[in-house]
PDB file of C-alpha atoms in Angstrom:
ATOM      1  CA  MET A 284     -10.489  13.225 -22.840  1.00 52.00           C
ATOM      2  CA  SER A 285      -7.589  15.373 -24.097  1.00 62.00           C
ATOM      3  CA  GLN A 286      -4.257  15.504 -22.252  1.00 63.00           C
ATOM      4  CA  THR A 287      -4.759  19.209 -21.577  1.00 68.00           C
ATOM      5  CA  TRP A 288      -8.104  18.543 -19.908  1.00 60.00           C
ATOM      6  CA  LYS A 289      -6.646  15.673 -17.866  1.00 64.00           C
ATOM      7  CA  LYS A 290      -4.007  18.037 -16.488  1.00 69.00           C
ATOM      8  CA  LEU A 291      -6.515  20.812 -15.843  1.00 77.00           C
ATOM      9  CA  LEU A 292      -9.214  18.706 -14.162  1.00 78.00           C
ATOM     10  CA  PRO A 293      -7.406  18.075 -10.827  1.00 82.00           C
ATOM     11  CA  PHE A 294      -6.710  21.811 -10.507  1.00 83.00           C
ATOM     12  CA  LEU A 295     -10.374  22.648 -11.123  1.00 85.00           C
ATOM     13  CA  VAL A 296     -11.507  20.017  -8.616  1.00 84.00           C
ATOM     14  CA  GLY A 297      -9.158  21.436  -5.988  1.00 84.00           C
ATOM     15  CA  LYS A 298     -10.309  25.005  -6.573  1.00 88.00           C
ATOM     16  CA  ALA A 299     -13.962  23.969  -6.342  1.00 90.00           C
ATOM     17  CA  LEU A 300     -13.343  22.085  -3.093  1.00 91.00           C
ATOM     18  CA  SER A 301     -11.435  25.051  -1.670  1.00 92.00           C
ATOM     19  CA  LEU A 302     -14.288  27.456  -2.430  1.00 93.00           C
ATOM     20  CA  VAL A 303     -17.119  25.226  -1.213  1.00 91.00           C
ATOM     21  CA  GLY A 304     -15.079  24.401   1.881  1.00 89.00           C
ATOM     22  CA  LEU A 305     -15.379  27.984   3.073  1.00 91.00           C
ATOM     23  CA  ILE A 306     -19.140  27.415   3.432  1.00 94.00           C
ATOM     24  CA  ALA A 307     -19.354  23.740   4.446  1.00 94.00           C
ATOM     25  CA  PRO A 308     -15.915  22.499   5.556  1.00 92.00           C
ATOM     26  CA  ARG A 309     -17.016  19.149   7.067  1.00 94.00           C
ATOM     27  CA  LYS A 310     -19.023  18.068   4.018  1.00 95.00           C
ATOM     28  CA  THR A 311     -16.254  19.264   1.715  1.00 95.00           C
ATOM     29  CA  VAL A 312     -13.583  17.336   3.600  1.00 95.00           C
ATOM     30  CA  GLU A 313     -15.741  14.203   3.388  1.00 94.00           C
ATOM     31  CA  LEU A 314     -16.107  14.695  -0.361  1.00 94.00           C
ATOM     32  CA  SER A 315     -12.399  15.421  -0.802  1.00 94.00           C
ATOM     33  CA  MET A 316     -11.438  12.263   1.089  1.00 95.00           C
ATOM     34  CA  LYS A 317     -13.774  10.211  -1.090  1.00 94.00           C
ATOM     35  CA  VAL A 318     -11.971  11.570  -4.143  1.00 92.00           C
ATOM     36  CA  PHE A 319      -8.647  10.732  -2.469  1.00 94.00           C
ATOM     37  CA  ALA A 320      -9.679   7.198  -1.467  1.00 96.00           C
ATOM     38  CA  LYS A 321     -11.378   6.102  -4.686  1.00 95.00           C
ATOM     39  CA  PRO A 322      -9.038   4.142  -6.989  1.00 95.00           C
ATOM     40  CA  ARG A 323      -9.369   4.951 -10.685  1.00 92.00           C
ATOM     41  CA  LYS A 324      -7.492   1.787 -11.632  1.00 94.00           C
ATOM     42  CA  GLY A 325      -6.643  -1.511  -9.984  1.00 96.00           C
ATOM     43  CA  ARG A 326      -9.560  -3.747 -10.889  1.00 96.00           C
ATOM     44  CA  VAL A 327      -8.628  -6.890 -12.813  1.00 96.00           C
ATOM     45  CA  VAL A 328      -8.508  -6.259 -16.565  1.00 96.00           C
ATOM     46  CA  SER A 329      -8.619  -8.798 -19.387  1.00 95.00           C
ATOM     47  CA  HIS A 330      -4.895  -9.458 -19.867  1.00 95.00           C
ATOM     48  CA  GLN A 331      -4.440 -10.102 -16.124  1.00 97.00           C
ATOM     49  CA  HIS A 332      -6.947 -12.942 -15.917  1.00 94.00           C
ATOM     50  CA  LYS A 333      -4.543 -15.452 -17.506  1.00 92.00           C
ATOM     51  CA  VAL A 334      -2.240 -15.238 -14.477  1.00 94.00           C
ATOM     52  CA  LEU A 335      -4.840 -14.841 -11.757  1.00 96.00           C
ATOM     53  CA  GLN A 336      -7.044 -17.719 -12.925  1.00 94.00           C
ATOM     54  CA  LYS A 337      -4.164 -20.093 -12.150  1.00 92.00           C
ATOM     55  CA  ALA A 338      -4.574 -19.304  -8.467  1.00 95.00           C
ATOM     56  CA  GLY A 339      -6.913 -20.796  -5.953  1.00 95.00           C
ATOM     57  CA  ALA A 340      -9.529 -18.239  -4.909  1.00 96.00           C
ATOM     58  CA  GLU A 341     -10.872 -17.683  -1.415  1.00 97.00           C
ATOM     59  CA  GLN A 342     -12.754 -14.991   0.480  1.00 97.00           C
ATOM     60  CA  LEU A 343     -11.472 -13.776   3.834  1.00 98.00           C
ATOM     61  CA  GLU A 344     -14.010 -12.002   6.028  1.00 97.00           C
ATOM     62  CA  VAL A 345     -12.671  -9.286   8.292  1.00 97.00           C
ATOM     63  CA  ASN A 346     -15.110  -7.183  10.323  1.00 94.00           C
ATOM     64  CA  GLY A 347     -17.981  -7.965   7.985  1.00 94.00           C
ATOM     65  CA  LYS A 348     -16.026  -7.151   4.803  1.00 95.00           C
ATOM     66  CA  ASN A 349     -14.836  -9.749   2.301  1.00 97.00           C
ATOM     67  CA  TYR A 350     -11.329  -9.640   0.862  1.00 98.00           C
ATOM     68  CA  HIS A 351     -10.338 -11.661  -2.179  1.00 98.00           C
ATOM     69  CA  VAL A 352      -7.339 -13.945  -1.681  1.00 98.00           C
ATOM     70  CA  HIS A 353      -5.375 -15.550  -4.536  1.00 98.00           C
ATOM     71  CA  ILE A 354      -3.390 -18.651  -3.566  1.00 97.00           C
ATOM     72  CA  PHE A 355      -0.485 -19.736  -5.780  1.00 96.00           C
ATOM     73  CA  GLY A 356       1.329 -22.981  -5.026  1.00 89.00           C
ATOM     74  CA  HIS A 357       0.419 -25.770  -2.621  1.00 79.00           C
ATOM     75  CA  SER A 358       3.421 -26.317  -0.369  1.00 82.00           C
ATOM     76  CA  GLY A 359       6.460 -24.645   1.085  1.00 87.00           C
ATOM     77  CA  GLN A 360       6.820 -21.464   3.094  1.00 92.00           C
ATOM     78  CA  ALA A 361       3.666 -19.310   3.094  1.00 96.00           C
ATOM     79  CA  ILE A 362       4.335 -15.724   1.939  1.00 98.00           C
ATOM     80  CA  LEU A 363       1.693 -12.999   2.136  1.00 98.00           C
ATOM     81  CA  LEU A 364       1.743 -10.428  -0.676  1.00 98.00           C
ATOM     82  CA  ALA A 365       0.126  -6.975  -0.339  1.00 98.00           C
ATOM     83  CA  HIS A 366       0.060  -4.802  -3.468  1.00 98.00           C
ATOM     84  CA  GLY A 367      -0.041  -1.008  -3.641  1.00 97.00           C
ATOM     85  CA  TRP A 368      -2.345   1.767  -4.831  1.00 97.00           C
ATOM     86  CA  GLU A 369      -4.309   1.223  -8.051  1.00 97.00           C
ATOM     87  CA  SER A 370      -2.806  -2.218  -8.484  1.00 97.00           C
ATOM     88  CA  ASN A 371      -3.849  -5.787  -7.670  1.00 98.00           C
ATOM     89  CA  SER A 372      -2.359  -9.221  -7.052  1.00 98.00           C
ATOM     90  CA  TRP A 373      -1.294  -9.536 -10.700  1.00 98.00           C
ATOM     91  CA  ARG A 374       1.622  -7.193  -9.927  1.00 98.00           C
ATOM     92  CA  TRP A 375       3.390 -10.034  -8.079  1.00 98.00           C
ATOM     93  CA  ARG A 376       3.713 -12.320 -11.120  1.00 97.00           C
ATOM     94  CA  LYS A 377       7.390 -11.498 -11.765  1.00 97.00           C
ATOM     95  CA  LEU A 378       8.473 -11.951  -8.156  1.00 97.00           C
ATOM     96  CA  MET A 379       6.555 -15.244  -7.878  1.00 96.00           C
ATOM     97  CA  ARG A 380       8.110 -16.484 -11.108  1.00 95.00           C
ATOM     98  CA  TYR A 381      11.594 -15.591  -9.834  1.00 96.00           C
ATOM     99  CA  LEU A 382      11.111 -17.246  -6.451  1.00 95.00           C
ATOM    100  CA  GLY A 383       9.294 -20.296  -7.870  1.00 89.00           C
ATOM    101  CA  ASN A 384       5.874 -21.662  -6.927  1.00 79.00           C
ATOM    102  CA  GLU A 385       7.465 -25.001  -6.071  1.00 82.00           C
ATOM    103  CA  ASN A 386       9.306 -23.425  -3.123  1.00 84.00           C
ATOM    104  CA  TYR A 387       6.633 -21.164  -1.698  1.00 93.00           C
ATOM    105  CA  ARG A 388       2.896 -20.842  -1.179  1.00 96.00           C
ATOM    106  CA  PHE A 389       1.944 -17.294  -2.112  1.00 97.00           C
ATOM    107  CA  ILE A 390      -1.072 -15.698  -0.471  1.00 98.00           C
ATOM    108  CA  ALA A 391      -1.865 -12.576  -2.529  1.00 98.00           C
ATOM    109  CA  LEU A 392      -4.418 -10.252  -0.970  1.00 98.00           C
ATOM    110  CA  ASP A 393      -6.481  -7.726  -2.960  1.00 98.00           C
ATOM    111  CA  ALA A 394      -6.833  -4.421  -1.103  1.00 98.00           C
ATOM    112  CA  PRO A 395     -10.145  -2.603  -0.486  1.00 97.00           C
ATOM    113  CA  GLY A 396     -11.428  -1.188  -3.769  1.00 96.00           C
ATOM    114  CA  HIS A 397      -8.807  -3.116  -5.774  1.00 97.00           C
ATOM    115  CA  GLY A 398      -8.574  -6.323  -7.744  1.00 97.00           C
ATOM    116  CA  MET A 399     -11.463  -8.640  -6.922  1.00 97.00           C
ATOM    117  CA  THR A 400     -12.110  -7.266  -3.453  1.00 97.00           C
ATOM    118  CA  GLY A 401     -15.348  -5.380  -3.112  1.00 87.00           C
ATOM    119  CA  SER A 402     -15.933  -1.881  -1.717  1.00 88.00           C
ATOM    120  CA  GLU A 403     -15.582   1.376  -3.563  1.00 92.00           C
ATOM    121  CA  TYR A 404     -12.955   3.081  -1.437  1.00 96.00           C
ATOM    122  CA  PHE A 405      -9.488   2.291  -0.126  1.00 97.00           C
ATOM    123  CA  ASN A 406      -8.740   2.536   3.593  1.00 96.00           C
ATOM    124  CA  VAL A 407      -5.209   1.910   4.816  1.00 97.00           C
ATOM    125  CA  SER A 408      -6.143   0.931   8.376  1.00 97.00           C
ATOM    126  CA  GLU A 409      -8.697  -1.583   7.059  1.00 97.00           C
ATOM    127  CA  TYR A 410      -6.067  -2.941   4.665  1.00 98.00           C
ATOM    128  CA  ALA A 411      -3.650  -3.379   7.573  1.00 98.00           C
ATOM    129  CA  GLU A 412      -6.297  -5.218   9.581  1.00 98.00           C
ATOM    130  CA  ALA A 413      -6.959  -7.528   6.614  1.00 98.00           C
ATOM    131  CA  ILE A 414      -3.224  -8.161   6.192  1.00 98.00           C
ATOM    132  CA  ALA A 415      -2.936  -9.160   9.849  1.00 98.00           C
ATOM    133  CA  ALA A 416      -5.993 -11.411   9.576  1.00 98.00           C
ATOM    134  CA  ALA A 417      -4.654 -13.081   6.425  1.00 98.00           C
ATOM    135  CA  ALA A 418      -1.206 -13.571   7.959  1.00 98.00           C
ATOM    136  CA  LYS A 419      -2.811 -15.336  10.914  1.00 98.00           C
ATOM    137  CA  GLU A 420      -5.329 -17.336   8.850  1.00 98.00           C
ATOM    138  CA  TYR A 421      -2.755 -18.667   6.383  1.00 97.00           C
ATOM    139  CA  ALA A 422       0.187 -18.877   8.827  1.00 97.00           C
ATOM    140  CA  CYS A 423       2.275 -16.342   6.912  1.00 98.00           C
ATOM    141  CA  ALA A 424       5.199 -15.452   9.156  1.00 97.00           C
ATOM    142  CA  THR A 425       6.685 -13.533   6.213  1.00 98.00           C
ATOM    143  CA  ILE A 426       4.853 -10.712   4.437  1.00 98.00           C
ATOM    144  CA  ILE A 427       5.846  -8.552   1.469  1.00 98.00           C
ATOM    145  CA  GLY A 428       4.221  -5.242   0.604  1.00 98.00           C
ATOM    146  CA  HIS A 429       4.700  -2.702  -2.150  1.00 98.00           C
ATOM    147  CA  SER A 430       4.114   1.058  -1.817  1.00 98.00           C
ATOM    148  CA  ILE A 431       1.048   1.756   0.352  1.00 98.00           C
ATOM    149  CA  GLY A 432       0.779  -2.022   0.729  1.00 98.00           C
ATOM    150  CA  GLY A 433       4.229  -1.995   2.286  1.00 98.00           C
ATOM    151  CA  PHE A 434       3.141   0.728   4.678  1.00 98.00           C
ATOM    152  CA  ALA A 435       0.014  -1.258   5.569  1.00 98.00           C
ATOM    153  CA  CYS A 436       2.227  -4.286   6.308  1.00 98.00           C
ATOM    154  CA  LEU A 437       4.276  -2.235   8.767  1.00 98.00           C
ATOM    155  CA  TYR A 438       1.145  -0.877  10.429  1.00 98.00           C
ATOM    156  CA  ALA A 439      -0.313  -4.394  10.655  1.00 98.00           C
ATOM    157  CA  ALA A 440       2.813  -5.756  12.340  1.00 98.00           C
ATOM    158  CA  ALA A 441       2.845  -2.901  14.854  1.00 98.00           C
ATOM    159  CA  LEU A 442      -0.850  -3.090  15.795  1.00 98.00           C
ATOM    160  CA  TYR A 443      -1.514  -6.822  15.581  1.00 98.00           C
ATOM    161  CA  PRO A 444       1.364  -8.788  17.157  1.00 97.00           C
ATOM    162  CA  GLU A 445      -0.979 -11.780  17.472  1.00 97.00           C
ATOM    163  CA  ALA A 446      -0.791 -12.173  13.669  1.00 98.00           C
ATOM    164  CA  GLY A 447       2.570 -13.910  14.094  1.00 98.00           C
ATOM    165  CA  ILE A 448       4.498 -11.805  11.561  1.00 98.00           C
ATOM    166  CA  LYS A 449       8.236 -12.480  11.857  1.00 98.00           C
ATOM    167  CA  LYS A 450       9.668 -11.001   8.650  1.00 98.00           C
ATOM    168  CA  ILE A 451       8.575  -8.039   6.520  1.00 98.00           C
ATOM    169  CA  VAL A 452       9.813  -6.886   3.130  1.00 98.00           C
ATOM    170  CA  SER A 453       8.847  -3.255   2.543  1.00 98.00           C
ATOM    171  CA  LEU A 454       9.167  -2.198  -1.099  1.00 98.00           C
ATOM    172  CA  ALA A 455       9.008   1.532  -1.941  1.00 98.00           C
ATOM    173  CA  ALA A 456       6.703   2.278   0.988  1.00 98.00           C
ATOM    174  CA  PRO A 457       5.868   5.771   2.232  1.00 98.00           C
ATOM    175  CA  SER A 458       6.717   6.503   5.855  1.00 98.00           C
ATOM    176  CA  SER A 459       3.319   8.045   6.624  1.00 98.00           C
ATOM    177  CA  LEU A 460      -0.154   8.510   5.220  1.00 97.00           C
ATOM    178  CA  LYS A 461       0.234  12.257   5.718  1.00 97.00           C
ATOM    179  CA  LEU A 462       2.950  12.365   3.055  1.00 95.00           C
ATOM    180  CA  ILE A 463       0.623  10.737   0.540  1.00 96.00           C
ATOM    181  CA  MET A 464      -2.209  13.085   1.405  1.00 96.00           C
ATOM    182  CA  GLN A 465       0.020  16.130   1.058  1.00 95.00           C
ATOM    183  CA  LYS A 466       0.955  15.009  -2.453  1.00 94.00           C
ATOM    184  CA  TYR A 467      -2.737  14.674  -3.247  1.00 94.00           C
ATOM    185  CA  PHE A 468      -3.364  18.172  -1.909  1.00 95.00           C
ATOM    186  CA  SER A 469      -0.549  19.488  -4.088  1.00 93.00           C
ATOM    187  CA  ILE A 470      -1.871  17.774  -7.223  1.00 91.00           C
ATOM    188  CA  ILE A 471      -5.332  19.301  -6.836  1.00 91.00           C
ATOM    189  CA  SER A 472      -4.019  22.636  -5.453  1.00 93.00           C
ATOM    190  CA  LEU A 473      -6.204  22.393  -2.355  1.00 94.00           C
ATOM    191  CA  SER A 474      -6.106  25.516  -0.211  1.00 95.00           C
ATOM    192  CA  GLY A 475      -4.090  25.631   2.993  1.00 95.00           C
ATOM    193  CA  TYR A 476      -7.290  26.185   4.960  1.00 96.00           C
ATOM    194  CA  MET A 477      -8.882  23.001   3.602  1.00 95.00           C
ATOM    195  CA  GLN A 478      -5.698  21.030   4.203  1.00 96.00           C
ATOM    196  CA  ARG A 479      -5.730  22.090   7.853  1.00 96.00           C
ATOM    197  CA  LYS A 480      -9.438  21.264   8.159  1.00 96.00           C
ATOM    198  CA  THR A 481      -8.836  17.819   6.684  1.00 96.00           C
ATOM    199  CA  PHE A 482      -6.248  16.925   9.315  1.00 97.00           C
ATOM    200  CA  GLU A 483      -8.371  18.549  12.034  1.00 97.00           C
ATOM    201  CA  LEU A 484     -11.438  16.474  11.112  1.00 96.00           C
ATOM    202  CA  PHE A 485      -9.518  13.249  10.417  1.00 96.00           C
ATOM    203  CA  PRO A 486     -10.000  11.771  13.936  1.00 96.00           C
ATOM    204  CA  ALA A 487     -13.781  12.300  13.844  1.00 94.00           C
ATOM    205  CA  MET A 488     -13.988  10.637  10.417  1.00 94.00           C
ATOM    206  CA  TYR A 489     -11.605   7.720  10.915  1.00 94.00           C
ATOM    207  CA  GLY A 490     -11.207   7.250  14.660  1.00 94.00           C
ATOM    208  CA  LEU A 491      -7.495   8.041  14.796  1.00 95.00           C
ATOM    209  CA  HIS A 492      -5.202  11.017  14.325  1.00 97.00           C
ATOM    210  CA  ILE A 493      -3.360  11.390  11.030  1.00 97.00           C
ATOM    211  CA  ASP A 494      -0.038  11.243  12.903  1.00 97.00           C
ATOM    212  CA  ASP A 495      -0.990   7.820  14.267  1.00 97.00           C
ATOM    213  CA  LEU A 496      -0.473   6.596  10.699  1.00 98.00           C
ATOM    214  CA  SER A 497       3.236   7.374  10.712  1.00 98.00           C
ATOM    215  CA  VAL A 498       6.177   5.013  11.141  1.00 98.00           C
ATOM    216  CA  GLU A 499       7.724   7.641  13.381  1.00 98.00           C
ATOM    217  CA  ASN A 500       4.956   6.899  15.887  1.00 98.00           C
ATOM    218  CA  PHE A 501       4.429   3.143  15.518  1.00 98.00           C
ATOM    219  CA  GLY A 502       7.753   1.873  14.139  1.00 97.00           C
ATOM    220  CA  GLN A 503       9.194   1.023  17.541  1.00 97.00           C
ATOM    221  CA  LYS A 504       6.322  -1.417  18.097  1.00 97.00           C
ATOM    222  CA  ILE A 505       7.398  -3.603  15.170  1.00 98.00           C
ATOM    223  CA  THR A 506       9.256  -6.646  16.502  1.00 97.00           C
ATOM    224  CA  ALA A 507       9.559  -8.450  13.157  1.00 98.00           C
ATOM    225  CA  ARG A 508      12.811  -8.393  11.221  1.00 98.00           C
ATOM    226  CA  GLY A 509      12.694  -6.242   8.130  1.00 98.00           C
ATOM    227  CA  LEU A 510      14.128  -5.556   4.715  1.00 98.00           C
ATOM    228  CA  VAL A 511      13.436  -2.059   3.386  1.00 98.00           C
ATOM    229  CA  ILE A 512      14.149  -1.576  -0.332  1.00 98.00           C
ATOM    230  CA  HIS A 513      13.809   1.727  -2.124  1.00 98.00           C
ATOM    231  CA  ASP A 514      15.211   3.085  -5.368  1.00 97.00           C
ATOM    232  CA  GLN A 515      16.893   6.457  -5.549  1.00 96.00           C
ATOM    233  CA  HIS A 516      15.001   7.205  -8.771  1.00 94.00           C
ATOM    234  CA  ASP A 517      11.580   6.691  -7.146  1.00 96.00           C
ATOM    235  CA  THR A 518       9.537   9.804  -7.930  1.00 93.00           C
ATOM    236  CA  ILE A 519       6.356   8.581  -6.195  1.00 94.00           C
ATOM    237  CA  ASN A 520       7.652   7.750  -2.720  1.00 93.00           C
ATOM    238  CA  GLY A 521      11.130   9.258  -2.492  1.00 92.00           C
ATOM    239  CA  PRO A 522      13.959   7.386  -0.751  1.00 95.00           C
ATOM    240  CA  GLU A 523      13.708   9.764   2.199  1.00 96.00           C
ATOM    241  CA  SER A 524      10.761   7.616   3.333  1.00 97.00           C
ATOM    242  CA  ALA A 525      13.057   4.585   3.459  1.00 97.00           C
ATOM    243  CA  TYR A 526      15.515   6.401   5.723  1.00 97.00           C
ATOM    244  CA  THR A 527      12.684   7.433   8.047  1.00 98.00           C
ATOM    245  CA  ILE A 528      11.397   3.861   8.190  1.00 98.00           C
ATOM    246  CA  GLN A 529      14.827   2.478   9.044  1.00 96.00           C
ATOM    247  CA  GLU A 530      15.412   5.117  11.718  1.00 97.00           C
ATOM    248  CA  ASN A 531      12.233   4.099  13.509  1.00 98.00           C
ATOM    249  CA  TRP A 532      12.352   0.330  12.940  1.00 97.00           C
ATOM    250  CA  THR A 533      15.441  -1.017  14.655  1.00 92.00           C
ATOM    251  CA  GLN A 534      15.084  -4.528  13.215  1.00 95.00           C
ATOM    252  CA  ALA A 535      15.217  -3.353   9.596  1.00 97.00           C
ATOM    253  CA  GLU A 536      17.985  -3.516   7.003  1.00 97.00           C
ATOM    254  CA  LEU A 537      17.952  -0.784   4.348  1.00 98.00           C
ATOM    255  CA  ILE A 538      18.881  -1.184   0.689  1.00 97.00           C
ATOM    256  CA  ILE A 539      18.828   1.749  -1.752  1.00 97.00           C
ATOM    257  CA  THR A 540      19.054   0.652  -5.381  1.00 97.00           C
ATOM    258  CA  ASP A 541      19.920   2.726  -8.439  1.00 95.00           C
ATOM    259  CA  TYR A 542      18.678   0.468 -11.223  1.00 91.00           C
ATOM    260  CA  SER A 543      14.915   0.518 -10.880  1.00 89.00           C
ATOM    261  CA  ASP A 544      12.080   2.931 -10.091  1.00 93.00           C
ATOM    262  CA  HIS A 545       9.010   2.901  -7.871  1.00 97.00           C
ATOM    263  CA  SER A 546       7.901  -0.519  -9.134  1.00 97.00           C
ATOM    264  CA  LEU A 547      11.134  -2.301  -8.068  1.00 97.00           C
ATOM    265  CA  GLN A 548      10.361  -5.001 -10.653  1.00 97.00           C
ATOM    266  CA  HIS A 549      13.990  -6.044 -11.103  1.00 96.00           C
ATOM    267  CA  ASP A 550      15.911  -9.309 -10.717  1.00 97.00           C
ATOM    268  CA  GLY A 551      18.406  -7.578  -8.440  1.00 97.00           C
ATOM    269  CA  VAL A 552      15.582  -6.679  -6.059  1.00 97.00           C
ATOM    270  CA  PHE A 553      14.065 -10.155  -6.313  1.00 98.00           C
ATOM    271  CA  GLU A 554      17.387 -11.765  -5.377  1.00 97.00           C
ATOM    272  CA  ARG A 555      17.658  -9.552  -2.279  1.00 97.00           C
ATOM    273  CA  VAL A 556      14.131 -10.544  -1.301  1.00 98.00           C
ATOM    274  CA  LYS A 557      14.890 -14.236  -1.848  1.00 96.00           C
ATOM    275  CA  ASN A 558      17.966 -14.111   0.365  1.00 96.00           C
ATOM    276  CA  PHE A 559      16.015 -12.389   3.128  1.00 97.00           C
ATOM    277  CA  ILE A 560      12.911 -14.565   3.197  1.00 96.00           C
ATOM    278  CA  ASN A 561      14.675 -17.933   3.049  1.00 91.00           C
ATOM    279  CA  PRO A 562      14.578 -19.723   6.410  1.00 75.00           C
ATOM    280  CA  ASP A 563      17.586 -18.944   8.588  1.00 69.00           C
TER     281      ASP A 563
END
């Protein structure tokens, strides 16, 4: 597929959805959300197997769905790792190498539709529920999440206090799902009417209002201590999300870096994480 066509395709998809939505808005919203929630990348590819095959592999069942868990190390503090969109547990290799497997037991969870976890579509509330279940199952008082995985960690801590989460590292996380959806709408040039219908129909489709998935509404419920790291050059989730998270999560410390990007794969970030997660 040519680069020109790749750039044009999202626009054409958005225009088609906008037109069809005038006739059948509910069906069109359902289709649009499937497009939004279906990862195009994130399954394990050949060069990633070398790292992941070193881990122990387990399946964690949560509400009838199986999540793949990679376990690195055999002793030390248990740390739960939750990757972001179109990624998988391989993304944690640099952080694990920096921290050292001899000091920690890393529990890396593959999100819905990613890595070696089944299902075709991603769902942030299901991811949060799986994070809480894994934290409880593997006694992970400390959890680390990147991007939408970081957001899911925050949501998990707010909704499932019984998971026993005491410390959270949030790396480049958005402050709400609505922000991510609005970027998706912009990319595909979805009409204003269809955007409004999407948010209007969201509760009927997912059982909660879109604004429920916002740190502004659930942040005060988080009792865990936190470290929020964002880079000022992040063009995917801008640093304004980090400020919103800190404003609504009183137990969080904020660090804005200027030497990385959205990935935050940098020794300076890893050192900050190490200092935070070490037992007090």
